[in-house]
mmCIF file of C-alpha atoms in Angstrom:
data_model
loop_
_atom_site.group_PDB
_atom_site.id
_atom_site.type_symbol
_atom_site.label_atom_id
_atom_site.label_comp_id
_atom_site.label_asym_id
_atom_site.label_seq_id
_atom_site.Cartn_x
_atom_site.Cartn_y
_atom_site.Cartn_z
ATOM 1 C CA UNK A 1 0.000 0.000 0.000
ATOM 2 C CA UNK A 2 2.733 2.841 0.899
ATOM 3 C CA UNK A 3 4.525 2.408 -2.251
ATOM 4 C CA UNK A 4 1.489 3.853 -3.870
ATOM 5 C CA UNK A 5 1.969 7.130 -1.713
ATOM 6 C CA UNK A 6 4.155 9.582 -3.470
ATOM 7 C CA UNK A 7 6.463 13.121 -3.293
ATOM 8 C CA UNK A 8 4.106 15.489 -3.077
ATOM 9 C CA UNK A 9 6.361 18.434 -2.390
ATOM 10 C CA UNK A 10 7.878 21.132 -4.880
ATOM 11 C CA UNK A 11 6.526 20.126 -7.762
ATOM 12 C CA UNK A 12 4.999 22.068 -10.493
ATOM 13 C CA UNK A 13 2.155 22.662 -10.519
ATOM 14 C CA UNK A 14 1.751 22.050 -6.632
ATOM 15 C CA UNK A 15 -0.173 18.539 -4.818
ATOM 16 C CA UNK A 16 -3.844 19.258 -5.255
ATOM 17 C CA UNK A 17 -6.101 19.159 -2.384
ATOM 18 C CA UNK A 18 -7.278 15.394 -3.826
ATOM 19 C CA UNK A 19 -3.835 14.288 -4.218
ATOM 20 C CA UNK A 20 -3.227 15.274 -0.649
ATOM 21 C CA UNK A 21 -6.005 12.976 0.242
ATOM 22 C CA UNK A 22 -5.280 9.988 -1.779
ATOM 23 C CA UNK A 23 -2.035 9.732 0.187
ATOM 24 C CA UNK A 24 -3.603 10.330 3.569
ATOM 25 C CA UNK A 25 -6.090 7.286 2.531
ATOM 26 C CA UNK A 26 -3.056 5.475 2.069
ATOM 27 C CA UNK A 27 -1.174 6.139 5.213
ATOM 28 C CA UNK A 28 -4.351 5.307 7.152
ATOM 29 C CA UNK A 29 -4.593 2.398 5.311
ATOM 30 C CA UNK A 30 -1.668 0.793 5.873
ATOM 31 C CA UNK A 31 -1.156 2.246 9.380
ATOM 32 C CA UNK A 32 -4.813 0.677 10.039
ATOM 33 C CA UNK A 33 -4.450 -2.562 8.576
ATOM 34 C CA UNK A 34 -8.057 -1.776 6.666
ATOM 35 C CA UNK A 35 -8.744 -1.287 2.950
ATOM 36 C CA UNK A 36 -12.440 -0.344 3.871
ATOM 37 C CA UNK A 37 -13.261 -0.594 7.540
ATOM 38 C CA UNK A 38 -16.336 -1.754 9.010
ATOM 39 C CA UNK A 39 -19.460 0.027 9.597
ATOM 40 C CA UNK A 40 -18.231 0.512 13.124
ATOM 41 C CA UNK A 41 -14.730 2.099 12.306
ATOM 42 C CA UNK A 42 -15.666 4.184 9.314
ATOM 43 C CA UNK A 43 -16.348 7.800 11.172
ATOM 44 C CA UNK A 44 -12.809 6.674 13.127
ATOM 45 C CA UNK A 45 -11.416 6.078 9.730
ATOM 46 C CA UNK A 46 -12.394 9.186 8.051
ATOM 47 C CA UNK A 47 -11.503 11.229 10.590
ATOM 48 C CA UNK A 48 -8.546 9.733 10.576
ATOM 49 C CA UNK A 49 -8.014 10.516 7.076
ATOM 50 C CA UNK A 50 -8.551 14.112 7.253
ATOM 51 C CA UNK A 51 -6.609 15.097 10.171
ATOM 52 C CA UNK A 52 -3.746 13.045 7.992
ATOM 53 C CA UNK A 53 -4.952 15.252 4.608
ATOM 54 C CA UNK A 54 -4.947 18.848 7.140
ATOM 55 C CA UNK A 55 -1.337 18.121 8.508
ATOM 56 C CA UNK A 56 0.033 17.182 5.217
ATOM 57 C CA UNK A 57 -1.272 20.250 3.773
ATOM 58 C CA UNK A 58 0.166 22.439 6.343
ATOM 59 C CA UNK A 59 3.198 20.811 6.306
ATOM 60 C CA UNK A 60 3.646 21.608 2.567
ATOM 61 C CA UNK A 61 2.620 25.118 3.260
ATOM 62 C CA UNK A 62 5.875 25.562 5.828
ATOM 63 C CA UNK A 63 8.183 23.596 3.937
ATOM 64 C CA UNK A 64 11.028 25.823 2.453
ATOM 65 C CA UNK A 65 13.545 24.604 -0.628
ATOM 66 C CA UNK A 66 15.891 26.753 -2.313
ATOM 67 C CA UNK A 67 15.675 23.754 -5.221
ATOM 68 C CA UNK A 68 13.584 24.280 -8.997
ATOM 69 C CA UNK A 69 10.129 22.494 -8.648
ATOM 70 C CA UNK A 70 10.162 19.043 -10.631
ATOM 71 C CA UNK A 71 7.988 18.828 -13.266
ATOM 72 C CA UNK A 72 5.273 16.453 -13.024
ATOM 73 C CA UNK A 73 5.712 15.145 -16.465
ATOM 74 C CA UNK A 74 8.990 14.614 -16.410
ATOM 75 C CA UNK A 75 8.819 13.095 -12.903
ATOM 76 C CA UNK A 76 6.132 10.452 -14.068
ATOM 77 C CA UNK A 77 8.731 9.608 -17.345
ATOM 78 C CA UNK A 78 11.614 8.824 -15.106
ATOM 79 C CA UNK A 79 9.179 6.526 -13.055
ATOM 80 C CA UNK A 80 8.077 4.771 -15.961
ATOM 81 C CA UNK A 81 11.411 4.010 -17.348
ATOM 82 C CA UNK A 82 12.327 2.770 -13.909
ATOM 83 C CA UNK A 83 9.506 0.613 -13.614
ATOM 84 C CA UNK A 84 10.281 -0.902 -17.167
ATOM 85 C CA UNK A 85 13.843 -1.425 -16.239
ATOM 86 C CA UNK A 86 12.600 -3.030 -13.193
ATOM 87 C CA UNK A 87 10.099 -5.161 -14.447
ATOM 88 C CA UNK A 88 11.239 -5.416 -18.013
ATOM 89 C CA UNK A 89 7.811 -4.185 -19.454
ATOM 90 C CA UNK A 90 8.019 -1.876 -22.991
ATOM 91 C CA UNK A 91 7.817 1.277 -22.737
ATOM 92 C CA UNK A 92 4.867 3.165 -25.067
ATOM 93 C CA UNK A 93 5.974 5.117 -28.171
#
């Protein structure tokens, strides 16, 4: 589950509000041991999940870096190729 979260900092254009959340799910996930929880841990769960989402976001907001933002698209290129190299798939044209 956590290799799905990803760098969310300094990038160009910035983590979106939904891509903040997708890797709070994630962290809650994994830190929960639940996928979906039940009916009886869902409002826990949530919660959970947004508290996770609000200190991300404020972390972002007082992170400093004197480096260039990375750019998304080149970011997602490199991660292809490495996952090709890795698991020997082709690459699309």
């Amino acid at each position: 589950m956590c290799r799905n979260i990803k760098t969310l900092f300094n990038f160009d254009p910035p983590a979106t509000d939904e891509e903040i959340r997708d890797a709070a799910l994630q962290f809650v996930r994994k830190l929960s041991g639940f996928n979906a929880p039940s009916k009886v841990n869902r409002e826990a769960f949530d919660t959970a999940v947004d508290q996770v989402a609000a200190v991300a976001r404020r972390l972002f907001e007082s992170l400093e870096t004197t480096a260039d933002p990375k750019d998304r698209e080149e970011e997602a290129a490199k991660a292809r190729a490495r996952s090709a190299e890795r698991f020997g798939v082709k690459q699309p044209a």
